[in-house]
Each structure stands twice: as C-alpha cells, then as structure tokens.
mmCIF file of C-alpha atoms in Angstrom:
data_model
loop_
_atom_site.group_PDB
_atom_site.id
_atom_site.type_symbol
_atom_site.label_atom_id
_atom_site.label_comp_id
_atom_site.label_asym_id
_atom_site.label_seq_id
_atom_site.Cartn_x
_atom_site.Cartn_y
_atom_site.Cartn_z
ATOM 1 C CA LYS A 3 11.955 10.762 30.272
ATOM 2 C CA ASP A 4 10.614 9.876 26.848
ATOM 3 C CA ILE A 5 12.959 9.746 23.867
ATOM 4 C CA SER A 6 9.912 9.154 21.630
ATOM 5 C CA LYS A 7 12.174 8.456 18.644
ATOM 6 C CA PRO A 8 13.710 5.240 17.270
ATOM 7 C CA THR A 9 16.879 4.664 19.322
ATOM 8 C CA LEU A 10 19.951 2.650 18.334
ATOM 9 C CA LEU A 11 22.748 1.835 20.794
ATOM 10 C CA TRP A 12 26.073 1.036 19.080
ATOM 11 C CA ALA A 13 28.697 -1.010 20.945
ATOM 12 C CA LEU A 14 32.210 -0.750 19.474
ATOM 13 C CA PRO A 15 34.534 -3.811 19.684
ATOM 14 C CA PHE A 16 37.307 -2.037 21.596
ATOM 15 C CA PRO A 17 37.854 -3.273 25.194
ATOM 16 C CA GLU A 18 39.494 -0.050 26.360
ATOM 17 C CA THR A 19 36.280 1.901 25.676
ATOM 18 C CA PHE A 20 34.017 -0.339 27.764
ATOM 19 C CA SER A 21 31.539 0.299 24.953
ATOM 20 C CA LEU A 22 29.773 -3.064 25.186
ATOM 21 C CA ALA A 23 29.384 -2.747 28.954
ATOM 22 C CA SER A 24 28.051 0.790 28.516
ATOM 23 C CA VAL A 25 25.415 -0.380 26.028
ATOM 24 C CA LEU A 26 24.357 -3.152 28.403
ATOM 25 C CA HIS A 27 24.116 -0.675 31.282
ATOM 26 C CA LEU A 28 22.180 1.964 29.369
ATOM 27 C CA GLY A 29 20.011 -0.752 27.767
ATOM 28 C CA SER A 30 19.156 -2.035 31.240
ATOM 29 C CA VAL A 31 18.126 1.450 32.359
ATOM 30 C CA LEU A 32 16.011 2.081 29.248
ATOM 31 C CA LYS A 33 14.373 -1.344 29.517
ATOM 32 C CA GLY A 34 13.496 -0.672 33.135
ATOM 33 C CA MET A 35 11.858 2.593 32.090
ATOM 34 C CA GLY A 36 9.794 0.776 29.464
ATOM 35 C CA MET A 37 11.604 2.530 26.597
ATOM 36 C CA LYS A 38 12.233 0.671 23.332
ATOM 37 C CA PHE A 39 15.596 0.536 21.573
ATOM 38 C CA SER A 40 17.753 -1.609 19.310
ATOM 39 C CA TYR A 41 21.493 -2.212 19.445
ATOM 40 C CA VAL A 42 24.376 -3.266 17.218
ATOM 41 C CA TYR A 43 27.905 -4.516 17.960
ATOM 42 C CA GLY A 44 30.897 -4.062 15.692
ATOM 43 C CA SER A 45 32.930 -1.524 13.772
ATOM 44 C CA GLN A 46 32.134 0.570 10.709
ATOM 45 C CA ASP A 47 34.220 -1.863 8.644
ATOM 46 C CA ASP A 48 31.593 -4.585 9.187
ATOM 47 C CA ARG A 49 29.451 -4.580 6.033
ATOM 48 C CA LEU A 50 26.541 -6.511 7.544
ATOM 49 C CA LEU A 51 26.497 -4.229 10.574
ATOM 50 C CA MET A 52 26.464 -1.114 8.398
ATOM 51 C CA GLU A 53 23.552 -2.548 6.401
ATOM 52 C CA ARG A 54 21.627 -2.970 9.647
ATOM 53 C CA VAL A 55 22.463 0.593 10.740
ATOM 54 C CA SER A 56 21.292 1.820 7.325
ATOM 55 C CA LYS A 57 18.001 -0.056 7.704
ATOM 56 C CA MET A 58 17.509 1.388 11.179
ATOM 57 C CA ALA A 59 18.069 4.879 9.774
ATOM 58 C CA MET A 60 15.455 4.197 7.083
ATOM 59 C CA ILE A 61 12.972 2.988 9.695
ATOM 60 C CA SER A 62 13.663 6.133 11.723
ATOM 61 C CA GLN A 63 12.840 8.257 8.685
ATOM 62 C CA LEU A 64 9.608 6.313 8.168
ATOM 63 C CA PHE A 65 8.730 6.759 11.846
ATOM 64 C CA ALA A 66 9.011 10.509 11.349
ATOM 65 C CA LEU A 67 7.008 10.345 8.115
ATOM 66 C CA TRP A 68 4.202 8.303 9.734
ATOM 67 C CA SER A 69 3.868 10.735 12.629
ATOM 68 C CA LYS A 70 3.047 13.657 10.314
ATOM 69 C CA MET A 71 1.886 12.031 7.084
ATOM 70 C CA LYS A 72 -0.736 13.911 5.043
ATOM 71 C CA VAL A 73 -3.080 11.678 3.054
ATOM 72 C CA GLY A 74 -5.529 13.304 0.661
ATOM 73 C CA LYS A 75 -9.029 11.863 0.948
ATOM 74 C CA ILE A 76 -10.979 12.572 -2.237
ATOM 75 C CA GLY A 77 -14.652 11.973 -1.508
ATOM 76 C CA ARG A 78 -15.831 9.545 1.171
ATOM 77 C CA ARG A 79 -15.181 5.925 2.081
ATOM 78 C CA PHE A 80 -18.207 3.694 1.587
ATOM 79 C CA THR A 81 -18.764 -0.047 1.942
ATOM 80 C CA TRP A 82 -21.859 -0.547 -0.164
ATOM 81 C CA ARG A 83 -21.009 -4.198 -0.712
ATOM 82 C CA THR A 84 -21.413 -5.171 2.920
ATOM 83 C CA MET A 85 -23.157 -2.491 4.948
ATOM 84 C CA GLY A 86 -24.931 -0.067 2.652
ATOM 85 C CA PRO A 87 -23.806 3.577 2.432
ATOM 86 C CA THR A 88 -21.843 3.513 5.672
ATOM 87 C CA ASP A 89 -18.509 5.260 6.180
ATOM 88 C CA ILE A 90 -16.446 2.646 8.044
ATOM 89 C CA THR A 91 -13.256 4.599 8.740
ATOM 90 C CA PRO A 92 -13.171 4.123 12.535
ATOM 91 C CA ASP A 93 -12.878 7.163 14.782
ATOM 92 C CA GLU A 94 -11.496 9.323 12.018
ATOM 93 C CA LEU A 95 -11.529 12.488 14.112
ATOM 94 C CA LYS A 96 -9.547 10.807 16.897
ATOM 95 C CA LEU A 97 -7.022 9.558 14.351
ATOM 96 C CA GLU A 98 -6.742 13.042 12.881
ATOM 97 C CA LEU A 99 -6.053 14.603 16.279
ATOM 98 C CA SER A 100 -3.475 11.968 17.297
ATOM 99 C CA PRO A 101 0.087 11.492 15.999
ATOM 100 C CA GLY A 102 0.053 9.605 12.738
ATOM 101 C CA PRO A 103 -1.497 9.867 9.272
ATOM 102 C CA SER A 104 -4.152 12.547 9.008
ATOM 103 C CA PRO A 105 -6.610 13.193 6.172
ATOM 104 C CA VAL A 106 -6.726 16.260 3.993
ATOM 105 C CA HIS A 107 -10.326 16.252 2.765
ATOM 106 C CA ILE A 108 -10.817 17.113 -0.907
ATOM 107 C CA ASP A 109 -14.247 17.423 -2.467
ATOM 108 C CA MET A 110 -15.021 15.066 -5.342
ATOM 109 C CA ASP A 111 -16.250 18.007 -7.422
ATOM 110 C CA GLU A 112 -12.793 19.589 -7.330
ATOM 111 C CA PHE A 113 -11.254 16.321 -8.470
ATOM 112 C CA LEU A 114 -13.733 15.860 -11.330
ATOM 113 C CA SER A 115 -13.160 19.461 -12.404
ATOM 114 C CA LEU A 116 -9.406 18.882 -12.639
ATOM 115 C CA ILE A 117 -9.978 15.746 -14.709
ATOM 116 C CA SER A 118 -12.115 17.677 -17.193
ATOM 117 C CA GLN A 119 -9.349 20.257 -17.656
ATOM 118 C CA VAL A 120 -6.794 17.736 -18.961
ATOM 119 C CA SER A 121 -6.628 17.752 -22.776
ATOM 120 C CA ASP A 122 -7.091 14.643 -24.897
ATOM 121 C CA SER A 123 -3.703 15.240 -26.546
ATOM 122 C CA LYS A 124 -1.921 15.229 -23.179
ATOM 123 C CA ALA A 125 -3.637 11.969 -22.221
ATOM 124 C CA ILE A 126 -2.838 10.324 -25.569
ATOM 125 C CA GLU A 127 0.821 11.308 -25.228
ATOM 126 C CA LYS A 128 0.973 9.570 -21.834
ATOM 127 C CA ILE A 129 -0.738 6.445 -23.209
ATOM 128 C CA GLU A 130 1.795 6.216 -26.033
ATOM 129 C CA HIS A 131 4.632 6.645 -23.556
ATOM 130 C CA MET A 132 3.345 3.750 -21.423
ATOM 131 C CA ARG A 133 3.038 1.630 -24.556
ATOM 132 C CA LYS A 134 6.596 2.534 -25.629
ATOM 133 C CA ILE A 135 8.159 1.571 -22.283
ATOM 134 C CA GLY A 136 6.188 -1.694 -22.204
ATOM 135 C CA LYS A 137 3.913 -0.975 -19.253
ATOM 136 C CA LEU A 138 0.562 -0.367 -20.925
ATOM 137 C CA GLY A 139 -0.647 -3.955 -21.196
ATOM 138 C CA VAL A 140 -3.272 -5.426 -23.491
ATOM 139 C CA VAL A 141 -5.940 -2.781 -24.168
ATOM 140 C CA LYS A 142 -9.499 -4.077 -24.435
ATOM 141 C CA VAL A 143 -11.327 -0.829 -23.729
ATOM 142 C CA LYS A 144 -12.524 1.971 -25.970
ATOM 143 C CA GLU A 145 -9.947 4.659 -26.676
ATOM 144 C CA SER A 146 -12.245 7.275 -25.134
ATOM 145 C CA ALA A 147 -12.416 5.310 -21.858
ATOM 146 C CA LEU A 148 -8.633 4.945 -21.687
ATOM 147 C CA ILE A 149 -8.151 8.646 -22.410
ATOM 148 C CA GLU A 150 -10.576 9.532 -19.600
ATOM 149 C CA ALA A 151 -8.763 7.172 -17.207
ATOM 150 C CA THR A 152 -5.433 8.738 -18.134
ATOM 151 C CA LYS A 153 -6.753 12.212 -17.344
ATOM 152 C CA VAL A 154 -7.358 10.972 -13.800
ATOM 153 C CA TYR A 155 -3.618 10.237 -13.553
ATOM 154 C CA PHE A 156 -2.783 13.888 -14.205
ATOM 155 C CA ALA A 157 -5.519 15.146 -11.883
ATOM 156 C CA VAL A 158 -4.182 13.069 -8.982
ATOM 157 C CA LYS A 159 -0.675 14.421 -9.528
ATOM 158 C CA GLU A 160 -2.036 17.960 -9.544
ATOM 159 C CA LEU A 161 -3.856 17.468 -6.232
ATOM 160 C CA ILE A 162 -0.776 15.926 -4.583
ATOM 161 C CA LYS A 163 1.225 18.984 -5.625
ATOM 162 C CA LYS A 164 -1.484 21.487 -4.656
ATOM 163 C CA TYR A 165 -2.070 20.139 -1.145
ATOM 164 C CA ASP A 166 1.523 18.945 -0.504
ATOM 165 C CA LEU A 167 0.339 15.370 0.096
ATOM 166 C CA ASP A 168 2.408 12.306 0.915
ATOM 167 C CA ALA A 169 -0.247 10.027 -0.589
ATOM 168 C CA VAL A 170 -3.876 10.090 -1.715
ATOM 169 C CA THR A 171 -6.932 7.839 -1.521
ATOM 170 C CA ILE A 172 -10.003 8.209 -3.709
ATOM 171 C CA GLU A 173 -13.694 7.402 -3.390
ATOM 172 C CA CYS A 174 -14.462 5.075 -6.271
ATOM 173 C CA TYR A 175 -16.733 2.048 -5.842
ATOM 174 C CA PRO A 176 -19.668 2.023 -6.445
ATOM 175 C CA LYS A 177 -20.524 5.456 -7.847
ATOM 176 C CA TYR A 178 -17.180 5.942 -9.576
ATOM 177 C CA GLY A 179 -16.258 2.342 -10.353
ATOM 178 C CA GLY A 180 -13.059 2.085 -12.369
ATOM 179 C CA LEU A 181 -12.380 5.812 -12.165
ATOM 180 C CA ASP A 182 -8.887 5.641 -10.668
ATOM 181 C CA ASN A 183 -7.576 2.138 -11.430
ATOM 182 C CA VAL A 184 -5.290 3.178 -14.279
ATOM 183 C CA ALA A 185 -4.024 6.213 -12.384
ATOM 184 C CA ASN A 186 -3.283 4.172 -9.254
ATOM 185 C CA SER A 187 -1.456 1.547 -11.295
ATOM 186 C CA TRP A 188 0.754 3.958 -13.223
ATOM 187 C CA LEU A 189 1.494 6.165 -10.225
ATOM 188 C CA ALA A 190 2.581 3.106 -8.231
ATOM 189 C CA GLU A 191 5.247 2.457 -10.863
ATOM 190 C CA GLU A 192 6.566 5.967 -10.155
ATOM 191 C CA GLY A 193 6.669 5.419 -6.387
ATOM 192 C CA VAL A 194 3.596 7.603 -5.850
ATOM 193 C CA ILE A 195 0.887 6.159 -3.599
ATOM 194 C CA SER A 196 -2.668 6.602 -4.842
ATOM 195 C CA SER A 197 -5.221 4.115 -3.549
ATOM 196 C CA CYS A 198 -8.939 3.479 -3.784
ATOM 197 C CA GLU A 199 -12.006 3.379 -1.514
ATOM 198 C CA GLY A 200 -10.947 6.290 0.687
ATOM 199 C CA ASP A 201 -8.931 3.938 2.921
ATOM 200 C CA LEU A 202 -6.728 6.273 4.959
ATOM 201 C CA GLY A 203 -4.799 3.724 7.034
ATOM 202 C CA HIS A 204 -3.896 1.358 4.207
ATOM 203 C CA THR A 205 -2.904 4.199 1.917
ATOM 204 C CA ALA A 206 -0.462 5.379 4.593
ATOM 205 C CA LEU A 207 0.762 1.818 5.085
ATOM 206 C CA SER A 208 1.344 1.485 1.332
ATOM 207 C CA LEU A 209 3.732 4.426 1.412
ATOM 208 C CA VAL A 210 5.733 2.841 4.233
ATOM 209 C CA LEU A 211 5.926 -0.512 2.392
ATOM 210 C CA GLN A 212 6.917 1.203 -0.841
ATOM 211 C CA ARG A 213 9.759 3.037 0.907
ATOM 212 C CA LEU A 214 10.951 -0.161 2.628
ATOM 213 C CA SER A 215 10.809 -2.400 -0.447
ATOM 214 C CA GLY A 216 11.525 0.083 -3.215
ATOM 215 C CA ASN A 217 8.801 -1.609 -5.243
ATOM 216 C CA PRO A 218 5.174 -0.865 -6.243
ATOM 217 C CA ILE A 219 2.532 -2.042 -3.766
ATOM 218 C CA GLY A 220 -0.709 -3.887 -4.553
ATOM 219 C CA LEU A 221 -4.050 -3.773 -2.706
ATOM 220 C CA LEU A 222 -5.752 -7.134 -2.118
ATOM 221 C CA GLU A 223 -8.301 -8.793 0.147
ATOM 222 C CA PRO A 224 -8.954 -12.487 0.935
ATOM 223 C CA VAL A 225 -11.813 -13.948 -1.121
ATOM 224 C CA LYS A 226 -11.382 -17.755 -1.029
ATOM 225 C CA ILE A 227 -9.708 -20.531 0.942
ATOM 226 C CA ASP A 228 -8.528 -23.224 -1.470
ATOM 227 C CA ASP A 229 -8.524 -26.324 0.736
ATOM 228 C CA HIS A 230 -7.195 -28.550 -2.062
ATOM 229 C CA GLU A 231 -4.043 -26.444 -2.517
ATOM 230 C CA ASP A 232 -4.090 -25.125 1.080
ATOM 231 C CA THR A 233 -3.683 -21.596 -0.254
ATOM 232 C CA LEU A 234 -5.439 -18.283 0.172
ATOM 233 C CA ILE A 235 -6.858 -16.512 -2.867
ATOM 234 C CA LEU A 236 -6.773 -12.732 -2.683
ATOM 235 C CA LYS A 237 -8.045 -10.174 -5.183
ATOM 236 C CA HIS A 238 -9.275 -6.631 -5.513
ATOM 237 C CA ASP A 239 -10.712 -4.303 -8.114
ATOM 238 C CA GLY A 240 -8.047 -3.969 -10.779
ATOM 239 C CA SER A 241 -5.456 -1.332 -10.065
ATOM 240 C CA GLY A 242 -2.419 -3.583 -9.848
ATOM 241 C CA PRO A 243 0.929 -2.079 -10.939
ATOM 242 C CA PRO A 244 2.264 -3.799 -14.105
ATOM 243 C CA SER A 245 5.536 -4.812 -12.447
ATOM 244 C CA LEU A 246 3.664 -7.049 -9.978
ATOM 245 C CA SER A 247 2.935 -9.398 -12.912
ATOM 246 C CA SER A 248 5.457 -11.696 -14.549
ATOM 247 C CA ASP A 249 4.752 -10.411 -18.065
ATOM 248 C CA ILE A 250 3.073 -7.312 -19.491
ATOM 249 C CA SER A 251 0.968 -9.544 -21.766
ATOM 250 C CA GLN A 252 -0.794 -10.731 -18.588
ATOM 251 C CA VAL A 253 -1.887 -7.174 -17.766
ATOM 252 C CA ILE A 254 -5.242 -6.627 -19.472
ATOM 253 C CA LEU A 255 -7.227 -3.377 -19.410
ATOM 254 C CA LYS A 256 -10.956 -4.114 -19.503
ATOM 255 C CA PRO A 257 -14.090 -1.924 -19.344
ATOM 256 C CA VAL A 258 -16.141 -1.436 -16.204
ATOM 257 C CA SER A 259 -19.104 -0.087 -18.177
ATOM 258 C CA GLU A 260 -19.744 0.528 -21.870
ATOM 259 C CA GLU A 261 -18.417 4.089 -21.895
ATOM 260 C CA LYS A 262 -16.467 4.776 -18.699
ATOM 261 C CA GLY A 263 -14.238 3.089 -16.180
ATOM 262 C CA VAL A 264 -11.256 0.784 -16.645
ATOM 263 C CA THR A 265 -10.264 -2.229 -14.578
ATOM 264 C CA ILE A 266 -6.936 -4.022 -14.866
ATOM 265 C CA PHE A 267 -6.887 -7.820 -14.867
ATOM 266 C CA SER A 268 -3.498 -9.082 -13.645
ATOM 267 C CA ALA A 269 -1.887 -11.672 -11.384
ATOM 268 C CA VAL A 270 0.836 -11.332 -8.773
ATOM 269 C CA LYS A 271 3.908 -13.158 -10.061
ATOM 270 C CA ALA A 272 5.501 -16.096 -8.232
ATOM 271 C CA GLY A 273 7.878 -15.279 -5.388
ATOM 272 C CA THR A 274 8.143 -14.339 -1.731
ATOM 273 C CA VAL A 275 5.701 -11.632 -0.655
ATOM 274 C CA THR A 276 4.844 -9.617 2.418
ATOM 275 C CA LEU A 277 1.213 -8.840 3.241
ATOM 276 C CA ALA A 278 0.481 -6.097 5.744
ATOM 277 C CA THR A 279 -2.712 -4.586 7.085
ATOM 278 C CA VAL A 280 -3.480 -1.813 9.563
ATOM 279 C CA TRP A 281 -6.613 -0.867 11.453
ATOM 280 C CA GLY A 282 -7.376 1.470 14.291
ATOM 281 C CA SER A 283 -9.750 2.809 16.897
ATOM 282 C CA ASP A 284 -9.450 5.305 19.752
ATOM 283 C CA GLY A 285 -6.558 6.965 17.942
ATOM 284 C CA ARG A 286 -4.412 3.811 18.016
ATOM 285 C CA TYR A 287 -3.255 1.582 15.184
ATOM 286 C CA LYS A 288 -2.675 -2.159 15.102
ATOM 287 C CA THR A 289 -0.801 -4.000 12.373
ATOM 288 C CA SER A 290 -0.652 -7.518 10.989
ATOM 289 C CA ILE A 291 2.358 -8.586 8.912
ATOM 290 C CA LEU A 292 2.466 -11.898 7.031
ATOM 291 C CA ARG A 293 5.096 -13.581 4.891
ATOM 292 C CA GLY A 294 4.143 -16.071 2.196
ATOM 293 C CA ASN A 295 4.879 -17.362 -1.271
ATOM 294 C CA SER A 296 2.900 -16.259 -4.305
ATOM 295 C CA LEU A 297 2.372 -19.250 -6.588
ATOM 296 C CA GLY A 298 1.180 -17.216 -9.580
ATOM 297 C CA LEU A 299 -2.093 -17.488 -11.517
ATOM 298 C CA THR A 300 -3.002 -17.951 -15.167
ATOM 299 C CA LYS A 301 -5.187 -15.500 -17.110
ATOM 300 C CA ASP A 302 -8.051 -17.991 -16.939
ATOM 301 C CA GLU A 303 -7.719 -18.295 -13.161
ATOM 302 C CA VAL A 304 -7.805 -14.510 -12.794
ATOM 303 C CA GLU A 305 -11.034 -14.550 -14.826
ATOM 304 C CA ASP A 306 -12.442 -17.352 -12.682
ATOM 305 C CA TYR A 307 -11.872 -15.323 -9.521
ATOM 306 C CA GLY A 308 -13.688 -12.319 -10.952
ATOM 307 C CA GLY A 309 -10.821 -10.365 -12.479
ATOM 308 C CA GLY A 310 -8.900 -7.428 -11.086
ATOM 309 C CA LEU A 311 -5.550 -7.965 -9.351
ATOM 310 C CA ALA A 312 -5.406 -11.537 -8.013
ATOM 311 C CA ALA A 313 -2.926 -13.710 -6.120
ATOM 312 C CA ARG A 314 -2.606 -17.253 -4.793
ATOM 313 C CA ILE A 315 -0.555 -17.243 -1.582
ATOM 314 C CA LYS A 316 0.877 -20.192 0.357
ATOM 315 C CA PHE A 317 1.718 -19.606 4.009
ATOM 316 C CA GLU A 318 3.699 -21.654 6.525
ATOM 317 C CA ILE A 319 0.522 -22.404 8.471
ATOM 318 C CA PRO A 320 -2.700 -23.835 6.966
ATOM 319 C CA ALA A 321 -4.877 -21.233 5.234
ATOM 320 C CA ARG A 322 -7.939 -21.941 7.382
ATOM 321 C CA GLN A 323 -5.854 -21.644 10.554
ATOM 322 C CA LEU A 324 -4.551 -18.309 9.302
ATOM 323 C CA ILE A 325 -8.069 -16.962 8.701
ATOM 324 C CA ASP A 326 -9.135 -18.224 12.136
ATOM 325 C CA ARG A 327 -6.280 -16.281 13.670
ATOM 326 C CA MET A 328 -7.080 -13.146 11.661
ATOM 327 C CA VAL A 329 -10.708 -13.188 12.797
ATOM 328 C CA GLU A 330 -9.619 -13.787 16.393
ATOM 329 C CA CYS A 331 -7.308 -10.755 16.273
ATOM 330 C CA GLY A 332 -9.782 -8.529 14.437
ATOM 331 C CA VAL A 333 -7.518 -8.056 11.396
ATOM 332 C CA ASP A 334 -8.959 -5.787 8.691
ATOM 333 C CA HIS A 335 -9.800 -7.163 5.228
ATOM 334 C CA HIS A 336 -7.584 -4.861 3.135
ATOM 335 C CA MET A 337 -4.038 -6.144 2.699
ATOM 336 C CA MET A 338 -1.131 -4.380 1.050
ATOM 337 C CA LEU A 339 1.232 -6.659 -0.859
ATOM 338 C CA ALA A 340 4.932 -6.025 -1.359
#
C-alpha cells in the first residue's frame, strides 16, 4: 500500500510493448492512491534521458541518507543574540524519534579534550599544506591562534570517525566564538559537513546540497535589504569555504579575540546560486528553495557588512516582496548556499 521510496516509471518507445500505456495506467492508479512518482520516456540510448535517470537515482540515495542520517551535536544550540540562553531547536525529541536526521549528542568537554591532544607540529603541517595548495588565504591572526583553530579540524574528523557520523554541528557563539570557523571551512573543501551553532536541520540539509552540487556549501542569513540595488545582503560568522570566493586573496583570516578564535572574511563569487533552508516542528520538516544570482562583493563591502562570509543576491522578484513571503511562510533565518 505504501512504496515509501522514490519511484520512477520508465516507458520504453516500443509500440509492441504497450509500455507507455502501462506507465499511464499504473501512474493513474498510484495517483489515485495519493502515492508520488516520476516517469521518463525513451530508450537507454537517449543521453538526456539517462542523465535524468541518473539524477533520480542520486535523489533516491539522498532520500535513504536523510531517513537515517546521524548528525553529531557538540554542545548545545543557543541564540544569545535574539532570545538569551534559549535552545531554539524545535521539538528535538520528536525529530529524533521520527524518520530523518537525528542527533548524536557529544559533550563539549570531550571535544575540547580531543583538541588539546593534537600536537602543534601536526597543526603546522596542515597549515603549510593549505598554503601550498592555495587555499589558506591571507593570514592576519597570530600563529598560535591559527594553530589552535587547525587542531579543531583534526578533532572534528576524529569525532566523525568515532561516532560514525554523516555530519556534525558545533556549539560556538557566543562562548566559543571563532572556535570552529577554520575547521568548517577546510572540511567543506573535502566534502565533509561541519557546521556551527548546533543547527541540526541545516547541517543535514548542507550534506544533501553538497551531494547534489558536488561543491562546498556556505551558511548565510539575511541581514539587509538594499532597496537601491533591489538585492538581499546575506552574511554569517566567517566559516566560508575558500572555493566560494573568486580569488584566494579575498579570503582573509582575522582574529575574534586577542588570543583565540579565527573568523574568515570572504565574499560569495558572482554566479547563479541556490539558497535552501529547512525548519521543523511536530516531527515534520518544511523546506524553502530559492534561485538567484550572486553579484559579488568587494573586500571593503564585506567589511562594511560586518565581515564573515557575505553575499549580495539578486532574485527574480523584488527583495522586499521575497522577505514578505518568507515571513508569511515562517521560513527560518539560516540559509545554505550552493
């Protein structure tokens, strides 16, 4: 009665098989039962058709991944900026008991202990490797701060291996500001999803987007409507992957405090982008998916908007109308950019 898996009906172009009629008949039955499916028509010699079948197979794999995804949650998720020390992950227990991404809770003390066990020499070797392959960026932090940030990279990898995680999200702001920015950025370049603020849903969504696009994913949130340009400015604390920027010279590592914490100032390069967000309650998820054009930003503009990863996006509809619609639909503020 319930296939409960992505279903593809394939009609072959051979009249003697009545394949097309069979797909229409079965499709009618499935539609009447309220069951979802897709279909294709053509032979295996059709390149465009085979590309679509391949994409459907990929989506099927992601469907299976989403239904049993394990996301490590290191620490808690706080929103000090807006609501004080309040955990805002909605109905986390219901989400954990329902099909879909579930958290594997990891104590912050375990994470900090792993960081302390990484040697300086191992961290320095990784830093030099990133410099050699042209993905380090312009370093404007103390060497000790960069070494500490690099140790976080190794600690995250160790926890992913230990707990067999698909992705991980880390408590950072405000108590651990800048702790994981470098790690998140470098891991993204390797196709590994590590995100900040203990955001379970968007960390899971990042993994799906990364698998679909084959590219690193950036975390952003809307901060300004530019009425003059009719664009939306988005930014977030700096953990943007280097390849999201047009040039490595535009990726600048800056201090969060005098001794600890690194933030990465960078801008999303010009081009077509997808922005996706997910939110949930009562064990159910909703998604919002937007397409737009990134217009790029200068270093000075990134500074003007407060640093971190920043983007100027132009959409087909006016920016204010878009925000109106987002508020009306209850769309969450975190957005993952591919």
